[in-house]
Structures are given as structure tokens and as C-alpha cells.
Amino acid sequence: MQTKRKTARMKYKFLFTVIFLCVVGSAFSQARLGRRVLNRERPDTSIVVAYVDSLKAYKAKADTLLLKTDSLQAADAPDPCYFRLFSPLTFYSSVARRSMVLGDGHDDALGAAIDKALLGAYLYSPEHVEATDNELEKVGALHEEITEPLRHKVEYVGNNDDVPEEHTDVPLEIVVAKPNFWTFSGDYYLQFLQNFVSDNWYNGGESDYSMLASVTLQANYNNKQKVKFENKLEMKLGMLTSRGDTLHGVRTSEDLIRYTGKLGLQATKNWYYTLQLIAQTQFMRGYKSNDPKVYSDILSPLNLNFSLGMSYNVNAFDGKLTGSIQLAPLAYNFKYVGRKELAADNGLDEGKHTKHEFGSGCTFDLAWKFSELIKWKTRLYGYTTYKRMQMEWENTITFQFNKYISSNLFVYPRFDDSTANKDSTLGYWQFKEYLSIGFAYSF
């Protein structure tokens, strides 16, 4: 009987032990699971409360008007340790290193709690880590500790009302300069040619000396308000002497006086309505070698040409080609010959001094500067009455050796079918050409 009772007590004891162990094990498992969930989803509540309290304290400090210092080292300043919790998540190697040390690795409970929270974030949310402490060290320190308040030195300068204002009267003289719309320019050259041939030269010839002087003066008016008035005076005189001419010690090789005037009213940018006058005669009598006849003289002939038309200002190749082109559908030509014996040679009726004609004409007056050493001036003049025609094309190529020495090549073809002296070979064509070297000056 006693044995049965002893056996029953042992069964109840064993059953109670098993139930007790199951209950304890279940409670232990629930406790561990709760701690895991708490560590994963909820941060330490005391840390959050302390951080919120520090924010409130700092706000109260910032709002007060009685602060005497801005130092972050004040006693009631927030603890900077919380910065690591609420800044962008950064992996600090010191947190992982302290977690491997036996014990907490911290002297204070706050540091241990912060390390625990960071370590949980590293383990359960590594995808939110944005930087490491090594990267932050390369960027530099966050800030320098401010140990002393910043003071700005400000100097105040008061107004002194006792200082009288100084009034300095400076005399001003206003000068209004009258604009000068006139421009003046000119070209001069004096050139010589000497040719010596001995009496026994194998193919003949004769010695001669020649001189050529030329002056070109220009005075132009332009008021920049559609009115232009251009004036050009050309004078040339060439003298020649040779031993073969027994009748004349000196005779002319070049003789010209010519004035060109144009009054223009602007129509467009480069076109002008223009009234033009060309007056031409010579200085001296003209002879031929060993011929006593006078072929020309001053005012024999005298040509005056009035034309009405349009003029175009030429400016091309960056200013290297300049000049003007005159087109005149209406032109009046007046010719005067002082010597009656020269009337027929100049297209006048026998015994007459004057001749009046109406027609049309054109004038091309251009200058092309190829370089500083080579220049070309050309003048093409044409006039027709639709019964007769006159054309002159003057070309002067200048080779400039230096500022004062130059050489000129002059080529001058001319056509005039009003003259009575028609050549058997050239017809009404006439030619003149010379090459000279000497002194030249321009302004």
C-alpha cells in the first residue's frame, strides 16, 4: 500500500516538474522575442525623451533676449552626442569596435545607449547607411569649437553740425566748336628724264632732257546731312629739249589745266543727285619737232561740260578701291577756241570761236591702292552727242620707293571723231605714254 502511494507521489511530482518547465520555457521564449522586437522596431524611449528635452532647453535659450554668449559650451547646452542619432545615418567604426569588447565599453550609460541604438540600425537596416566615418574625415571637421564670443568692432561717427559747408565756385567756360565740314588733300611730284646719245651711235637717235611737274589739289565739303561739294584741280606741265629740234629750244610734252566740281544731294546711302562741271585747257603753246605751226594754246581749246545725273560713291575691298562714278543722261558741252586757225582742228566751223552741243556723258574717277608701294589712278571720261563721240582714259601707276621718291607710268588712249586730223593708221585714236622717276609728296 505504501509502495503504491509512493509511486503515485512520484508520478505527480514528475508531471508537475514537466508543467513547470514548460511554463518557464514559454515565458523565457516570449521574453527573448519581445526584446528582439523592441530592439528592432523601438529605440530606447529614454534617449528620445532626453533629446526632446534638450531641444526644448535650447529653444528657450535661443528665444531669450538676455543671452550674453553664443558659446556652445554653456552648461545648459544640448549634448552633442545626440547628433549621431538624428543626422543622416553614418557607420562609425568605433561603435562596432566597442561592441566587441567585454562589458559595455563606455563609462556612461548615455554613450552605451547611443551605441546600442546605432548598432541595431547597422544590423537590421544597413540599406539606410549613407556614409562612413572615414568619408567624413576626408571632407573635414563639421565645425570649429567656438570658445569665445565673436565681437565686431564698429566705429560710430557722428554728424558735426557746426562745420560749415564749403561752396567752391569754379568758373566754367563752355566752348562750342563749329564743325568743319571741309577736307583738303593734295599730291605733288617733280620728275626728270635724261637721255644721251652720241653723234656716232650705230643706230641713230638724239639726246634729250625732259622734266614733268604735276599738282593735284582737292577741297571737299560734306555736312553729313545729304549735301556734298567736291572740287579737284589738276595741273601738269612737261618740258622737253633736244638737239634735233632746231626751231624750238624748249617745247611741251605734257600740258593740262583741269577743274572738276560736283555738287551732290544724297538720294540713298551711296547715290547722289549730282550737278557736275568739267573745265579744261592748257598753259602754253604746243609744237611738234622742227614744225613752226602752233597746234594748241591757252584757251585754244577751252572745254566746259555741264552734266546732270547721279553719282555713286565707290568704297570696296576694305577701302582700297575708292572714287566715284558719274552717270549723266543730260549734258551740255561748250567749246571755245581763241585761235581761229585752230577751229577746224578742234571740230568747229571755219572761222568760229565757239560751239554748243547737247548729249550725255559719264565719268569714272577711281583710285586703287594695291599696297603701300603700288597705286593705280584711273579716269575714264566719255561724252557723246549721238553724232560724234569723245572718250579719254587716263591711267597712272605709281611705284613708291620711299616717302619722297617715286616712279610713274602714264598711259593715255584717247578717241575723238570730231577732229579733222584723222590718222591713216590709227584713225581717230590717239595715244600718249611716258615713264618718269623723281620727287613726290602727298598730304
XYZ file of C-alpha atoms in Angstrom:
443
model
C 0.000 0.000 0.000
C 2.785 2.287 0.918
C 4.581 1.332 -2.245
C 1.560 2.317 -4.338
C 1.278 5.661 -2.576
C 4.989 6.311 -3.080
C 4.649 5.509 -6.762
C 1.678 7.854 -7.163
C 3.528 10.732 -5.472
C 6.477 10.298 -7.826
C 4.144 10.431 -10.869
C 2.509 13.656 -9.631
C 5.913 15.173 -8.880
C 7.226 14.338 -12.349
C 4.113 15.749 -14.010
C 4.336 18.963 -12.007
C 8.012 19.316 -12.901
C 7.271 18.965 -16.634
C 4.435 21.505 -16.483
C 6.643 23.931 -14.549
C 9.480 23.623 -17.059
C 7.092 24.204 -19.986
C 5.677 27.312 -18.404
C 9.123 28.700 -17.562
C 10.437 27.906 -21.043
C 7.485 29.562 -22.725
C 7.862 32.667 -20.597
C 11.585 32.777 -21.297
C 10.947 32.491 -25.083
C 8.348 35.246 -25.023
C 10.724 37.488 -23.119
C 13.507 36.935 -25.638
C 11.139 37.531 -28.595
C 9.839 40.712 -27.003
C 13.325 42.041 -26.501
C 14.189 41.347 -30.154
C 11.110 43.166 -31.433
C 11.701 46.048 -29.058
C 15.336 46.345 -30.089
C 14.411 46.221 -33.791
C 11.358 48.459 -34.015
C 11.513 50.826 -30.990
C 14.525 52.911 -29.945
C 15.289 53.431 -26.311
C 12.481 55.689 -25.011
C 14.767 57.437 -22.538
C 17.080 58.582 -25.339
C 14.198 60.130 -27.299
C 12.838 61.860 -24.224
C 16.281 63.259 -23.371
C 16.776 64.566 -26.932
C 13.355 66.251 -26.964
C 14.105 67.841 -23.624
C 17.423 69.145 -24.939
C 15.668 70.702 -27.944
C 13.202 72.443 -25.662
C 16.037 73.768 -23.494
C 17.960 75.064 -26.498
C 14.840 76.768 -27.888
C 14.270 78.523 -24.561
C 17.893 79.638 -24.586
C 17.679 80.916 -28.191
C 14.492 82.852 -27.586
C 15.684 84.742 -24.544
C 16.980 88.297 -25.037
C 19.286 88.116 -22.020
C 21.902 85.822 -23.545
C 25.425 87.129 -23.106
C 27.286 84.490 -25.016
C 26.779 82.330 -28.066
C 29.194 79.679 -26.938
C 28.030 76.135 -27.420
C 29.954 75.193 -24.266
C 27.316 76.644 -21.877
C 26.154 74.406 -19.060
C 22.616 74.094 -20.332
C 23.576 73.466 -23.979
C 22.261 70.249 -25.565
C 24.523 67.232 -25.524
C 26.218 66.888 -28.957
C 26.187 63.095 -28.605
C 22.612 63.058 -29.934
C 23.841 64.369 -33.272
C 24.759 60.873 -34.409
C 21.190 59.641 -33.905
C 19.355 62.317 -35.900
C 21.849 63.136 -38.645
C 21.976 61.052 -41.867
C 22.856 57.506 -40.792
C 26.641 57.059 -40.739
C 28.668 53.950 -39.943
C 31.054 54.730 -37.083
C 33.770 52.080 -36.715
C 34.152 52.948 -33.033
C 30.627 51.654 -32.325
C 31.416 48.272 -33.867
C 34.781 48.151 -32.074
C 33.281 48.839 -28.634
C 30.595 46.191 -29.208
C 33.326 43.536 -29.427
C 34.803 44.486 -26.051
C 33.700 42.624 -22.931
C 31.380 44.796 -20.918
C 29.674 47.966 -22.176
C 32.853 49.678 -23.404
C 31.509 53.036 -22.144
C 31.931 54.856 -18.873
C 28.493 56.491 -19.109
C 25.105 54.937 -19.685
C 24.128 57.546 -22.336
C 27.029 56.621 -24.625
C 26.284 52.950 -24.235
C 22.619 53.507 -25.109
C 23.517 55.520 -28.222
C 25.973 52.838 -29.361
C 23.288 50.207 -28.821
C 20.791 52.130 -30.954
C 23.308 52.672 -33.761
C 24.403 49.047 -33.701
C 20.792 47.930 -34.052
C 20.364 50.218 -37.070
C 23.531 48.789 -38.667
C 22.314 45.191 -38.168
C 18.656 45.497 -39.125
C 18.637 48.445 -41.605
C 22.044 48.533 -43.339
C 20.471 49.879 -46.538
C 19.915 53.279 -44.837
C 23.619 53.866 -44.132
C 24.656 56.851 -46.283
C 28.315 57.389 -45.311
C 31.186 56.183 -43.144
C 33.316 58.000 -40.623
C 36.325 57.677 -42.996
C 34.460 59.623 -45.674
C 33.543 62.327 -43.158
C 37.190 62.672 -42.115
C 38.174 63.276 -45.768
C 35.589 66.060 -46.050
C 36.776 67.741 -42.844
C 35.555 68.671 -39.421
C 31.939 69.699 -39.002
C 32.793 72.898 -37.212
C 35.416 74.510 -35.076
C 34.583 74.852 -31.437
C 33.724 78.420 -30.548
C 35.460 79.145 -27.269
C 34.998 82.902 -27.220
C 32.113 85.121 -28.300
C 32.529 86.860 -31.622
C 32.781 90.619 -31.407
C 32.691 93.072 -34.335
C 34.392 96.385 -33.999
C 32.028 99.124 -35.116
C 33.038 102.752 -35.141
C 30.306 105.351 -34.930
C 30.912 108.757 -36.467
C 28.510 111.461 -35.501
C 27.483 114.423 -37.650
C 29.043 117.697 -36.677
C 26.540 120.376 -37.478
C 28.994 123.113 -36.556
C 31.156 122.545 -39.633
C 30.023 124.953 -42.332
C 29.524 123.691 -45.844
C 32.118 124.865 -48.311
C 30.876 126.190 -51.622
C 33.559 126.396 -54.275
C 32.612 128.441 -57.283
C 34.580 127.189 -60.264
C 34.206 129.307 -63.378
C 33.119 127.222 -66.335
C 33.748 128.231 -69.888
C 31.606 126.465 -72.434
C 33.182 126.392 -75.847
C 31.027 125.293 -78.755
C 33.277 124.443 -81.678
C 31.806 124.995 -85.088
C 32.075 121.777 -87.063
C 34.434 121.835 -90.004
C 32.919 120.004 -92.936
C 35.825 120.725 -95.277
C 38.674 118.329 -96.020
C 41.783 119.215 -98.016
C 44.352 116.996 -99.706
C 46.948 117.164 -102.439
C 49.640 115.370 -104.461
C 52.816 116.839 -105.930
C 55.576 115.320 -107.953
C 58.519 116.640 -109.939
C 60.282 114.141 -112.160
C 63.140 114.227 -114.659
C 64.390 112.182 -117.575
C 67.759 112.483 -119.285
C 68.788 110.635 -122.424
C 72.248 110.919 -124.030
C 73.126 109.541 -127.493
C 76.486 110.218 -129.134
C 76.611 111.526 -132.715
C 78.190 108.284 -133.980
C 75.699 105.953 -132.243
C 75.345 102.952 -134.542
C 71.535 103.101 -134.921
C 70.990 106.843 -134.667
C 68.911 108.741 -132.152
C 69.341 112.054 -130.311
C 69.969 113.251 -126.795
C 67.174 114.962 -124.906
C 66.223 116.216 -121.468
C 62.736 116.331 -120.046
C 61.004 117.472 -116.876
C 57.482 116.856 -115.631
C 55.709 118.662 -112.788
C 52.252 117.745 -111.518
C 49.997 119.204 -108.830
C 46.598 117.832 -107.733
C 44.590 119.761 -105.127
C 41.277 118.718 -103.617
C 38.840 120.583 -101.377
C 35.712 118.631 -100.450
C 32.701 119.654 -98.389
C 30.384 117.142 -96.693
C 27.984 118.251 -93.963
C 26.874 114.641 -93.260
C 23.327 115.791 -93.972
C 22.898 114.873 -97.648
C 24.946 117.697 -99.192
C 28.372 117.234 -100.798
C 30.505 119.639 -102.765
C 33.714 118.254 -104.286
C 36.444 120.251 -106.004
C 39.545 118.948 -107.742
C 42.169 120.978 -109.620
C 44.758 119.142 -111.747
C 47.766 120.860 -113.298
C 50.518 119.186 -115.336
C 53.384 120.710 -117.273
C 56.141 118.776 -119.005
C 59.090 120.386 -120.814
C 61.339 118.750 -123.410
C 64.505 119.845 -125.128
C 66.514 118.013 -127.783
C 69.381 118.849 -130.130
C 67.423 117.511 -133.111
C 64.807 120.314 -132.860
C 66.458 123.334 -134.419
C 63.338 125.547 -134.313
C 62.408 125.238 -130.654
C 64.787 125.282 -127.758
C 62.038 124.010 -125.411
C 58.622 122.575 -126.172
C 55.888 120.976 -124.082
C 55.448 117.243 -123.662
C 52.546 117.483 -121.192
C 50.237 120.479 -120.674
C 46.981 120.358 -118.688
C 44.760 122.552 -116.533
C 41.565 120.811 -115.468
C 38.967 121.606 -112.846
C 36.235 119.159 -111.771
C 33.445 120.285 -109.473
C 30.452 118.262 -108.255
C 27.501 119.376 -106.173
C 25.532 116.395 -104.828
C 22.316 115.822 -102.911
C 22.085 112.402 -101.277
C 19.401 110.079 -102.611
C 20.365 106.822 -100.854
C 23.371 105.640 -98.879
C 25.837 105.794 -101.814
C 23.842 107.516 -104.583
C 23.646 111.295 -105.080
C 21.792 113.553 -107.458
C 24.730 115.434 -108.950
C 25.459 118.535 -110.986
C 28.976 118.316 -112.448
C 31.261 120.840 -114.166
C 34.467 119.950 -116.012
C 36.641 122.806 -117.332
C 39.847 122.032 -119.261
C 42.554 123.998 -121.056
C 46.386 124.318 -121.020
C 49.273 126.628 -120.062
C 51.411 127.093 -123.175
C 51.583 126.719 -126.927
C 52.040 123.244 -128.315
C 54.566 122.471 -131.069
C 55.980 119.491 -132.865
C 59.666 118.937 -133.536
C 61.020 121.178 -136.325
C 57.460 122.417 -137.089
C 56.588 126.099 -136.707
C 52.822 125.508 -136.569
C 51.003 126.091 -133.255
C 48.822 123.095 -132.530
C 47.328 124.306 -129.228
C 47.442 127.294 -126.902
C 45.929 128.559 -123.689
C 42.133 128.747 -124.189
C 42.593 127.079 -127.545
C 40.712 124.986 -126.902
C 38.716 125.562 -123.703
C 36.139 122.872 -122.905
C 33.302 123.341 -120.427
C 30.999 120.393 -119.769
C 27.914 120.686 -117.546
C 26.086 117.450 -116.761
C 23.137 116.479 -114.617
C 22.750 112.930 -113.361
C 23.578 110.630 -110.476
C 26.860 109.828 -108.794
C 27.809 106.655 -106.944
C 30.449 106.622 -104.216
C 32.782 103.640 -104.570
C 34.357 102.085 -101.462
C 35.361 98.460 -101.898
C 37.996 95.943 -100.839
C 38.222 97.364 -97.289
C 38.763 100.903 -98.537
C 41.498 100.043 -101.039
C 39.314 100.950 -104.054
C 37.728 104.397 -103.713
C 36.313 107.068 -106.001
C 33.095 107.946 -107.765
C 31.096 107.091 -110.872
C 29.075 109.847 -112.563
C 26.261 108.937 -114.972
C 24.710 111.912 -116.734
C 21.858 111.360 -119.216
C 21.749 115.123 -119.808
C 24.965 117.029 -120.618
C 25.837 120.355 -122.221
C 29.263 120.891 -123.770
C 30.711 124.321 -124.603
C 33.932 124.593 -126.610
C 35.883 127.787 -127.168
C 38.927 128.225 -129.446
C 40.758 131.553 -129.248
C 42.869 130.985 -132.391
C 40.618 130.842 -135.442
C 43.184 128.838 -137.407
C 42.728 126.032 -134.860
C 38.914 125.944 -135.182
C 38.761 123.132 -137.746
C 41.316 121.016 -135.845
C 39.018 121.122 -132.816
C 35.748 120.342 -134.610
C 34.480 123.940 -135.019
C 33.246 125.526 -138.175
C 35.814 127.523 -140.085
C 36.234 130.999 -138.600
C 34.133 130.257 -135.498
C 35.293 130.530 -131.881
C 32.556 128.634 -130.065
C 30.472 125.507 -130.347
C 27.453 124.335 -128.316
C 26.423 120.716 -128.026
C 23.954 118.621 -126.041
C 24.328 114.971 -125.280
C 25.090 112.598 -122.419
C 28.230 111.540 -120.633
C 29.850 109.530 -117.887
C 32.930 109.895 -115.685
C 34.744 107.144 -113.769
C 37.291 108.555 -111.311
C 38.853 105.756 -109.223
C 41.965 105.059 -107.151
C 43.097 101.548 -106.246
C 45.764 101.073 -103.568
C 47.250 97.653 -104.238
C 49.831 98.095 -101.461
C 51.841 100.798 -99.763
C 54.222 100.767 -102.735
C 51.910 100.410 -105.744
C 48.893 102.607 -106.558
C 46.728 102.999 -109.620
C 44.654 106.046 -110.528
C 42.313 105.940 -113.493
C 39.926 108.413 -115.084
C 37.536 107.379 -117.846
C 35.587 110.203 -119.420
C 33.034 109.769 -122.174
C 30.777 112.225 -123.965
C 28.525 111.755 -126.976
C 26.095 113.919 -128.931
C 24.846 110.826 -130.792
C 26.595 112.299 -133.861
C 30.115 112.282 -132.529
C 31.903 110.686 -129.582
C 34.803 111.635 -127.352
C 36.471 109.284 -124.898
C 39.562 109.714 -122.701
C 41.104 107.054 -120.460
C 43.960 108.252 -118.259
C 45.922 105.675 -116.232
C 48.706 106.487 -113.779
C 50.534 103.655 -111.975
C 52.766 104.921 -109.169
C 55.667 102.921 -107.724
C 56.583 104.471 -104.376
C 60.191 103.698 -103.406
C 60.134 105.703 -100.179
C 58.355 108.719 -98.729
C 59.718 111.165 -101.305
C 60.928 109.134 -104.311
C 58.530 107.517 -106.772
C 58.190 106.457 -110.384
C 55.115 106.984 -112.585
C 53.913 105.053 -115.601
C 51.334 107.095 -117.532
C 49.195 105.544 -120.313
C 46.587 107.699 -122.056
C 44.486 106.416 -125.002
C 42.003 108.912 -126.465
C 39.258 108.767 -129.111
C 37.706 111.824 -130.763
C 35.939 111.635 -134.150
C 35.261 115.389 -134.269
C 38.835 116.283 -135.167
C 39.846 116.923 -138.752
C 43.239 115.236 -138.273
C 42.393 111.610 -138.950
C 45.449 109.363 -138.977
C 45.851 106.932 -141.835
C 46.837 104.124 -139.475
C 45.202 104.873 -136.104
C 42.153 106.678 -137.397
C 40.617 108.806 -134.632
C 42.570 107.038 -131.898
C 45.374 108.916 -130.137
C 47.949 107.604 -127.650
C 50.336 109.095 -125.109
C 52.680 107.251 -122.738
C 55.642 108.127 -120.557
C 57.679 106.711 -117.673
C 59.310 109.053 -115.180
C 61.069 108.987 -111.824
C 61.656 111.711 -109.295
C 60.404 113.550 -106.206
C 56.840 113.067 -104.905
C 54.916 114.365 -101.898
C 51.367 113.904 -100.654
C 49.330 115.414 -97.847
